Amino acid sequence: MELPLHLAWSGLRTFGLDDEKLLLGMYRIVLTMGLRGDCLQFLDGGLLVAHWPRLRKMVGRGVRSAWEDAFPVLCPRGCQAAA
């Protein structure tokens, strides 16, 4: 997968999705820098849910909260009660 320059302007742009480290790096870039269209184009819901426990530690609190608020399936058990 190749990200456009407006997302990956300072380094690696091509990501092998069969490599978990590269997949997580690409998802972190899209989650933190991407616009709605980028998220729709480059993120897969099933992969996002599967890798969210690790991804949520890789993004800032604001990004994590925004995604978990918008998609409760991402929210770890009990985080709704803590909010």
PDB file of N, CA and C in Angstrom:
ATOM      1  N   MET A   1       0.863  -1.169   0.000  1.00  0.00           N
ATOM      2  CA  MET A   1       0.000   0.000   0.000  1.00  0.00           C
ATOM      3  C   MET A   1       0.906   1.227   0.000  1.00  0.00           C
ATOM      4  N   GLU A   2       0.569   2.174  -0.831  1.00  0.00           N
ATOM      5  CA  GLU A   2       1.338   3.411  -0.881  1.00  0.00           C
ATOM      6  C   GLU A   2       0.474   4.575  -0.433  1.00  0.00           C
ATOM      7  N   LEU A   3       0.962   5.287   0.578  1.00  0.00           N
ATOM      8  CA  LEU A   3       0.240   6.455   1.071  1.00  0.00           C
ATOM      9  C   LEU A   3       0.615   7.678   0.246  1.00  0.00           C
ATOM     10  N   PRO A   4      -0.328   8.599   0.077  1.00  0.00           N
ATOM     11  CA  PRO A   4      -0.034   9.825  -0.660  1.00  0.00           C
ATOM     12  C   PRO A   4       0.903  10.738   0.143  1.00  0.00           C
ATOM     13  N   LEU A   5       1.518  11.665  -0.539  1.00  0.00           N
ATOM     14  CA  LEU A   5       2.475  12.571   0.104  1.00  0.00           C
ATOM     15  C   LEU A   5       1.872  13.394   1.240  1.00  0.00           C
ATOM     16  N   HIS A   6       0.588  13.731   1.156  1.00  0.00           N
ATOM     17  CA  HIS A   6       0.020  14.551   2.234  1.00  0.00           C
ATOM     18  C   HIS A   6      -0.085  13.777   3.546  1.00  0.00           C
ATOM     19  N   LEU A   7       0.043  12.461   3.506  1.00  0.00           N
ATOM     20  CA  LEU A   7       0.060  11.651   4.728  1.00  0.00           C
ATOM     21  C   LEU A   7       1.481  11.247   5.121  1.00  0.00           C
ATOM     22  N   ALA A   8       2.238  10.782   4.171  1.00  0.00           N
ATOM     23  CA  ALA A   8       3.575  10.262   4.444  1.00  0.00           C
ATOM     24  C   ALA A   8       4.599  11.138   3.749  1.00  0.00           C
ATOM     25  N   TRP A   9       4.762  12.351   4.204  1.00  0.00           N
ATOM     26  CA  TRP A   9       5.600  13.336   3.550  1.00  0.00           C
ATOM     27  C   TRP A   9       7.044  13.309   4.036  1.00  0.00           C
ATOM     28  N   SER A  10       7.315  12.623   5.146  1.00  0.00           N
ATOM     29  CA  SER A  10       8.658  12.718   5.714  1.00  0.00           C
ATOM     30  C   SER A  10       9.404  11.392   5.785  1.00  0.00           C
ATOM     31  N   GLY A  11       8.927  10.396   5.074  1.00  0.00           N
ATOM     32  CA  GLY A  11       9.640   9.125   5.158  1.00  0.00           C
ATOM     33  C   GLY A  11       8.994   8.054   4.309  1.00  0.00           C
ATOM     34  N   LEU A  12       8.914   6.887   4.887  1.00  0.00           N
ATOM     35  CA  LEU A  12       8.373   5.717   4.207  1.00  0.00           C
ATOM     36  C   LEU A  12       6.962   5.982   3.702  1.00  0.00           C
ATOM     37  N   ARG A  13       6.720   5.647   2.450  1.00  0.00           N
ATOM     38  CA  ARG A  13       5.390   5.821   1.856  1.00  0.00           C
ATOM     39  C   ARG A  13       4.753   4.508   1.458  1.00  0.00           C
ATOM     40  N   THR A  14       5.561   3.458   1.280  1.00  0.00           N
ATOM     41  CA  THR A  14       5.053   2.167   0.835  1.00  0.00           C
ATOM     42  C   THR A  14       5.112   1.183   1.999  1.00  0.00           C
ATOM     43  N   PHE A  15       3.992   0.525   2.246  1.00  0.00           N
ATOM     44  CA  PHE A  15       3.862  -0.346   3.404  1.00  0.00           C
ATOM     45  C   PHE A  15       3.395  -1.728   2.967  1.00  0.00           C
ATOM     46  N   GLY A  16       4.132  -2.754   3.373  1.00  0.00           N
ATOM     47  CA  GLY A  16       3.712  -4.128   3.136  1.00  0.00           C
ATOM     48  C   GLY A  16       2.748  -4.542   4.232  1.00  0.00           C
ATOM     49  N   LEU A  17       1.517  -4.783   3.884  1.00  0.00           N
ATOM     50  CA  LEU A  17       0.494  -5.039   4.889  1.00  0.00           C
ATOM     51  C   LEU A  17       0.593  -6.425   5.507  1.00  0.00           C
ATOM     52  N   ASP A  18       1.454  -7.275   4.952  1.00  0.00           N
ATOM     53  CA  ASP A  18       1.658  -8.593   5.550  1.00  0.00           C
ATOM     54  C   ASP A  18       2.680  -8.521   6.689  1.00  0.00           C
ATOM     55  N   ASP A  19       3.321  -7.380   6.865  1.00  0.00           N
ATOM     56  CA  ASP A  19       4.269  -7.139   7.950  1.00  0.00           C
ATOM     57  C   ASP A  19       3.542  -6.327   9.021  1.00  0.00           C
ATOM     58  N   GLU A  20       3.308  -6.933  10.178  1.00  0.00           N
ATOM     59  CA  GLU A  20       2.499  -6.284  11.215  1.00  0.00           C
ATOM     60  C   GLU A  20       3.087  -4.942  11.644  1.00  0.00           C
ATOM     61  N   LYS A  21       4.393  -4.848  11.751  1.00  0.00           N
ATOM     62  CA  LYS A  21       5.019  -3.591  12.151  1.00  0.00           C
ATOM     63  C   LYS A  21       4.721  -2.487  11.133  1.00  0.00           C
ATOM     64  N   LEU A  22       4.827  -2.802   9.855  1.00  0.00           N
ATOM     65  CA  LEU A  22       4.517  -1.820   8.817  1.00  0.00           C
ATOM     66  C   LEU A  22       3.034  -1.480   8.782  1.00  0.00           C
ATOM     67  N   LEU A  23       2.180  -2.483   8.952  1.00  0.00           N
ATOM     68  CA  LEU A  23       0.734  -2.248   8.995  1.00  0.00           C
ATOM     69  C   LEU A  23       0.379  -1.296  10.130  1.00  0.00           C
ATOM     70  N   LEU A  24       0.907  -1.556  11.314  1.00  0.00           N
ATOM     71  CA  LEU A  24       0.615  -0.694  12.462  1.00  0.00           C
ATOM     72  C   LEU A  24       1.145   0.722  12.237  1.00  0.00           C
ATOM     73  N   GLY A  25       2.317   0.830  11.630  1.00  0.00           N
ATOM     74  CA  GLY A  25       2.860   2.151  11.327  1.00  0.00           C
ATOM     75  C   GLY A  25       1.991   2.914  10.348  1.00  0.00           C
ATOM     76  N   MET A  26       1.528   2.231   9.313  1.00  0.00           N
ATOM     77  CA  MET A  26       0.656   2.874   8.332  1.00  0.00           C
ATOM     78  C   MET A  26      -0.665   3.293   8.983  1.00  0.00           C
ATOM     79  N   TYR A  27      -1.253   2.415   9.785  1.00  0.00           N
ATOM     80  CA  TYR A  27      -2.509   2.753  10.439  1.00  0.00           C
ATOM     81  C   TYR A  27      -2.320   3.938  11.388  1.00  0.00           C
ATOM     82  N   ARG A  28      -1.209   3.991  12.112  1.00  0.00           N
ATOM     83  CA  ARG A  28      -0.943   5.113  13.005  1.00  0.00           C
ATOM     84  C   ARG A  28      -0.887   6.423  12.207  1.00  0.00           C
ATOM     85  N   ILE A  29      -0.222   6.409  11.067  1.00  0.00           N
ATOM     86  CA  ILE A  29      -0.148   7.607  10.233  1.00  0.00           C
ATOM     87  C   ILE A  29      -1.541   8.037   9.782  1.00  0.00           C
ATOM     88  N   VAL A  30      -2.325   7.104   9.280  1.00  0.00           N
ATOM     89  CA  VAL A  30      -3.661   7.446   8.774  1.00  0.00           C
ATOM     90  C   VAL A  30      -4.572   7.901   9.915  1.00  0.00           C
ATOM     91  N   LEU A  31      -4.500   7.235  11.055  1.00  0.00           N
ATOM     92  CA  LEU A  31      -5.344   7.611  12.196  1.00  0.00           C
ATOM     93  C   LEU A  31      -5.013   9.004  12.707  1.00  0.00           C
ATOM     94  N   THR A  32      -3.743   9.359  12.703  1.00  0.00           N
ATOM     95  CA  THR A  32      -3.351  10.648  13.272  1.00  0.00           C
ATOM     96  C   THR A  32      -3.334  11.790  12.264  1.00  0.00           C
ATOM     97  N   MET A  33      -3.067  11.488  10.994  1.00  0.00           N
ATOM     98  CA  MET A  33      -2.901  12.541   9.991  1.00  0.00           C
ATOM     99  C   MET A  33      -4.005  12.566   8.940  1.00  0.00           C
ATOM    100  N   GLY A  34      -4.750  11.484   8.834  1.00  0.00           N
ATOM    101  CA  GLY A  34      -5.695  11.342   7.740  1.00  0.00           C
ATOM    102  C   GLY A  34      -6.990  12.115   7.916  1.00  0.00           C
ATOM    103  N   LEU A  35      -7.531  12.486   6.791  1.00  0.00           N
ATOM    104  CA  LEU A  35      -8.877  13.056   6.745  1.00  0.00           C
ATOM    105  C   LEU A  35      -9.875  11.910   6.581  1.00  0.00           C
ATOM    106  N   ARG A  36     -11.148  12.230   6.615  1.00  0.00           N
ATOM    107  CA  ARG A  36     -12.183  11.193   6.518  1.00  0.00           C
ATOM    108  C   ARG A  36     -11.989  10.306   5.284  1.00  0.00           C
ATOM    109  N   GLY A  37     -11.741  10.918   4.146  1.00  0.00           N
ATOM    110  CA  GLY A  37     -11.552  10.163   2.910  1.00  0.00           C
ATOM    111  C   GLY A  37     -10.344   9.235   2.972  1.00  0.00           C
ATOM    112  N   ASP A  38      -9.293   9.693   3.632  1.00  0.00           N
ATOM    113  CA  ASP A  38      -8.107   8.847   3.792  1.00  0.00           C
ATOM    114  C   ASP A  38      -8.433   7.630   4.648  1.00  0.00           C
ATOM    115  N   CYS A  39      -9.171   7.853   5.712  1.00  0.00           N
ATOM    116  CA  CYS A  39      -9.547   6.740   6.594  1.00  0.00           C
ATOM    117  C   CYS A  39     -10.406   5.728   5.838  1.00  0.00           C
ATOM    118  N   LEU A  40     -11.337   6.225   5.056  1.00  0.00           N
ATOM    119  CA  LEU A  40     -12.179   5.327   4.265  1.00  0.00           C
ATOM    120  C   LEU A  40     -11.364   4.550   3.231  1.00  0.00           C
ATOM    121  N   GLN A  41     -10.376   5.203   2.648  1.00  0.00           N
ATOM    122  CA  GLN A  41      -9.587   4.571   1.591  1.00  0.00           C
ATOM    123  C   GLN A  41      -8.538   3.599   2.132  1.00  0.00           C
ATOM    124  N   PHE A  42      -7.900   3.928   3.244  1.00  0.00           N
ATOM    125  CA  PHE A  42      -6.729   3.175   3.666  1.00  0.00           C
ATOM    126  C   PHE A  42      -6.932   2.267   4.879  1.00  0.00           C
ATOM    127  N   LEU A  43      -8.028   2.411   5.602  1.00  0.00           N
ATOM    128  CA  LEU A  43      -8.246   1.579   6.786  1.00  0.00           C
ATOM    129  C   LEU A  43      -9.300   0.515   6.518  1.00  0.00           C
ATOM    130  N   ASP A  44      -9.066  -0.652   7.051  1.00  0.00           N
ATOM    131  CA  ASP A  44     -10.023  -1.755   6.979  1.00  0.00           C
ATOM    132  C   ASP A  44     -10.593  -1.945   8.386  1.00  0.00           C
ATOM    133  N   GLY A  45     -11.923  -1.962   8.497  1.00  0.00           N
ATOM    134  CA  GLY A  45     -12.565  -2.057   9.801  1.00  0.00           C
ATOM    135  C   GLY A  45     -12.153  -3.283  10.595  1.00  0.00           C
ATOM    136  N   GLY A  46     -12.096  -4.433   9.936  1.00  0.00           N
ATOM    137  CA  GLY A  46     -11.713  -5.660  10.625  1.00  0.00           C
ATOM    138  C   GLY A  46     -10.291  -5.612  11.148  1.00  0.00           C
ATOM    139  N   LEU A  47      -9.370  -5.089  10.324  1.00  0.00           N
ATOM    140  CA  LEU A  47      -7.981  -4.965  10.770  1.00  0.00           C
ATOM    141  C   LEU A  47      -7.850  -3.930  11.881  1.00  0.00           C
ATOM    142  N   LEU A  48      -8.616  -2.847  11.774  1.00  0.00           N
ATOM    143  CA  LEU A  48      -8.569  -1.819  12.804  1.00  0.00           C
ATOM    144  C   LEU A  48      -9.002  -2.390  14.153  1.00  0.00           C
ATOM    145  N   VAL A  49     -10.107  -3.117  14.161  1.00  0.00           N
ATOM    146  CA  VAL A  49     -10.596  -3.718  15.413  1.00  0.00           C
ATOM    147  C   VAL A  49      -9.582  -4.734  15.943  1.00  0.00           C
ATOM    148  N   ALA A  50      -9.051  -5.570  15.062  1.00  0.00           N
ATOM    149  CA  ALA A  50      -8.120  -6.606  15.482  1.00  0.00           C
ATOM    150  C   ALA A  50      -6.838  -6.033  16.091  1.00  0.00           C
ATOM    151  N   HIS A  51      -6.373  -4.920  15.534  1.00  0.00           N
ATOM    152  CA  HIS A  51      -5.098  -4.353  15.982  1.00  0.00           C
ATOM    153  C   HIS A  51      -5.262  -3.174  16.938  1.00  0.00           C
ATOM    154  N   TRP A  52      -6.498  -2.806  17.259  1.00  0.00           N
ATOM    155  CA  TRP A  52      -6.731  -1.634  18.096  1.00  0.00           C
ATOM    156  C   TRP A  52      -6.057  -1.721  19.465  1.00  0.00           C
ATOM    157  N   PRO A  53      -6.019  -2.861  20.138  1.00  0.00           N
ATOM    158  CA  PRO A  53      -5.344  -2.883  21.438  1.00  0.00           C
ATOM    159  C   PRO A  53      -3.895  -2.373  21.380  1.00  0.00           C
ATOM    160  N   ARG A  54      -3.188  -2.629  20.299  1.00  0.00           N
ATOM    161  CA  ARG A  54      -1.824  -2.101  20.137  1.00  0.00           C
ATOM    162  C   ARG A  54      -1.847  -0.689  19.572  1.00  0.00           C
ATOM    163  N   LEU A  55      -2.715  -0.436  18.596  1.00  0.00           N
ATOM    164  CA  LEU A  55      -2.773   0.889  17.982  1.00  0.00           C
ATOM    165  C   LEU A  55      -3.145   1.970  18.988  1.00  0.00           C
ATOM    166  N   ARG A  56      -4.038   1.658  19.898  1.00  0.00           N
ATOM    167  CA  ARG A  56      -4.496   2.683  20.851  1.00  0.00           C
ATOM    168  C   ARG A  56      -3.368   3.200  21.721  1.00  0.00           C
ATOM    169  N   LYS A  57      -2.306   2.396  21.877  1.00  0.00           N
ATOM    170  CA  LYS A  57      -1.124   2.816  22.636  1.00  0.00           C
ATOM    171  C   LYS A  57      -0.162   3.626  21.782  1.00  0.00           C
ATOM    172  N   MET A  58      -0.363   3.609  20.479  1.00  0.00           N
ATOM    173  CA  MET A  58       0.548   4.273  19.544  1.00  0.00           C
ATOM    174  C   MET A  58       0.070   5.661  19.130  1.00  0.00           C
ATOM    175  N   VAL A  59      -1.166   5.991  19.459  1.00  0.00           N
ATOM    176  CA  VAL A  59      -1.724   7.292  19.084  1.00  0.00           C
ATOM    177  C   VAL A  59      -1.953   8.112  20.355  1.00  0.00           C
ATOM    178  N   GLY A  60      -2.075   9.387  20.198  1.00  0.00           N
ATOM    179  CA  GLY A  60      -2.300  10.266  21.342  1.00  0.00           C
ATOM    180  C   GLY A  60      -3.688  10.093  21.941  1.00  0.00           C
ATOM    181  N   ARG A  61      -3.844  10.616  23.118  1.00  0.00           N
ATOM    182  CA  ARG A  61      -5.106  10.519  23.858  1.00  0.00           C
ATOM    183  C   ARG A  61      -6.277  11.081  23.074  1.00  0.00           C
ATOM    184  N   GLY A  62      -6.080  12.206  22.392  1.00  0.00           N
ATOM    185  CA  GLY A  62      -7.165  12.816  21.628  1.00  0.00           C
ATOM    186  C   GLY A  62      -7.641  11.939  20.486  1.00  0.00           C
ATOM    187  N   VAL A  63      -6.699  11.358  19.739  1.00  0.00           N
ATOM    188  CA  VAL A  63      -7.048  10.463  18.633  1.00  0.00           C
ATOM    189  C   VAL A  63      -7.732   9.218  19.176  1.00  0.00           C
ATOM    190  N   ARG A  64      -7.158   8.641  20.219  1.00  0.00           N
ATOM    191  CA  ARG A  64      -7.730   7.437  20.833  1.00  0.00           C
ATOM    192  C   ARG A  64      -9.161   7.698  21.298  1.00  0.00           C
ATOM    193  N   SER A  65      -9.367   8.788  21.999  1.00  0.00           N
ATOM    194  CA  SER A  65     -10.711   9.119  22.506  1.00  0.00           C
ATOM    195  C   SER A  65     -11.702   9.357  21.373  1.00  0.00           C
ATOM    196  N   ALA A  66     -11.271  10.076  20.353  1.00  0.00           N
ATOM    197  CA  ALA A  66     -12.159  10.363  19.229  1.00  0.00           C
ATOM    198  C   ALA A  66     -12.613   9.077  18.550  1.00  0.00           C
ATOM    199  N   TRP A  67     -11.680   8.163  18.296  1.00  0.00           N
ATOM    200  CA  TRP A  67     -12.035   6.913  17.627  1.00  0.00           C
ATOM    201  C   TRP A  67     -12.886   6.020  18.522  1.00  0.00           C
ATOM    202  N   GLU A  68     -12.560   5.948  19.800  1.00  0.00           N
ATOM    203  CA  GLU A  68     -13.345   5.092  20.702  1.00  0.00           C
ATOM    204  C   GLU A  68     -14.726   5.671  20.956  1.00  0.00           C
ATOM    205  N   ASP A  69     -14.846   6.983  20.980  1.00  0.00           N
ATOM    206  CA  ASP A  69     -16.169   7.612  21.134  1.00  0.00           C
ATOM    207  C   ASP A  69     -17.028   7.375  19.890  1.00  0.00           C
ATOM    208  N   ALA A  70     -16.408   7.454  18.712  1.00  0.00           N
ATOM    209  CA  ALA A  70     -17.149   7.287  17.458  1.00  0.00           C
ATOM    210  C   ALA A  70     -17.477   5.821  17.179  1.00  0.00           C
ATOM    211  N   PHE A  71     -16.617   4.921  17.626  1.00  0.00           N
ATOM    212  CA  PHE A  71     -16.776   3.491  17.346  1.00  0.00           C
ATOM    213  C   PHE A  71     -16.616   2.700  18.639  1.00  0.00           C
ATOM    214  N   PRO A  72     -17.710   2.539  19.395  1.00  0.00           N
ATOM    215  CA  PRO A  72     -17.635   1.863  20.694  1.00  0.00           C
ATOM    216  C   PRO A  72     -17.030   0.460  20.639  1.00  0.00           C
ATOM    217  N   VAL A  73     -17.055  -0.203  19.481  1.00  0.00           N
ATOM    218  CA  VAL A  73     -16.460  -1.532  19.368  1.00  0.00           C
ATOM    219  C   VAL A  73     -14.947  -1.473  19.643  1.00  0.00           C
ATOM    220  N   LEU A  74     -14.343  -0.305  19.486  1.00  0.00           N
ATOM    221  CA  LEU A  74     -12.920  -0.150  19.754  1.00  0.00           C
ATOM    222  C   LEU A  74     -12.627   0.056  21.235  1.00  0.00           C
ATOM    223  N   CYS A  75     -13.628   0.466  21.962  1.00  0.00           N
ATOM    224  CA  CYS A  75     -13.440   0.822  23.350  1.00  0.00           C
ATOM    225  C   CYS A  75     -13.214  -0.423  24.220  1.00  0.00           C
ATOM    226  N   PRO A  76     -12.080  -0.451  24.936  1.00  0.00           N
ATOM    227  CA  PRO A  76     -11.866  -1.606  25.811  1.00  0.00           C
ATOM    228  C   PRO A  76     -12.957  -1.688  26.867  1.00  0.00           C
ATOM    229  N   ARG A  77     -13.141  -2.875  27.384  1.00  0.00           N
ATOM    230  CA  ARG A  77     -14.148  -3.101  28.405  1.00  0.00           C
ATOM    231  C   ARG A  77     -14.024  -2.094  29.529  1.00  0.00           C
ATOM    232  N   GLY A  78     -15.125  -1.422  29.816  1.00  0.00           N
ATOM    233  CA  GLY A  78     -15.155  -0.504  30.936  1.00  0.00           C
ATOM    234  C   GLY A  78     -14.769   0.929  30.613  1.00  0.00           C
ATOM    235  N   CYS A  79     -14.274   1.234  29.428  1.00  0.00           N
ATOM    236  CA  CYS A  79     -13.868   2.610  29.184  1.00  0.00           C
ATOM    237  C   CYS A  79     -15.074   3.546  29.064  1.00  0.00           C
ATOM    238  N   GLN A  80     -16.244   3.023  28.654  1.00  0.00           N
ATOM    239  CA  GLN A  80     -17.429   3.867  28.608  1.00  0.00           C
ATOM    240  C   GLN A  80     -17.837   4.279  30.016  1.00  0.00           C
ATOM    241  N   ALA A  81     -17.683   3.367  30.972  1.00  0.00           N
ATOM    242  CA  ALA A  81     -18.053   3.668  32.351  1.00  0.00           C
ATOM    243  C   ALA A  81     -17.109   4.708  32.956  1.00  0.00           C
ATOM    244  N   ALA A  82     -15.853   4.710  32.512  1.00  0.00           N
ATOM    245  CA  ALA A  82     -14.869   5.647  33.042  1.00  0.00           C
ATOM    246  C   ALA A  82     -15.056   7.050  32.462  1.00  0.00           C
ATOM    247  N   ALA A  83     -15.739   7.151  31.341  1.00  0.00           N
ATOM    248  CA  ALA A  83     -15.896   8.456  30.678  1.00  0.00           C
ATOM    249  C   ALA A  83     -16.912   9.325  31.361  1.00  0.00           C
TER     250      ALA A  83
END
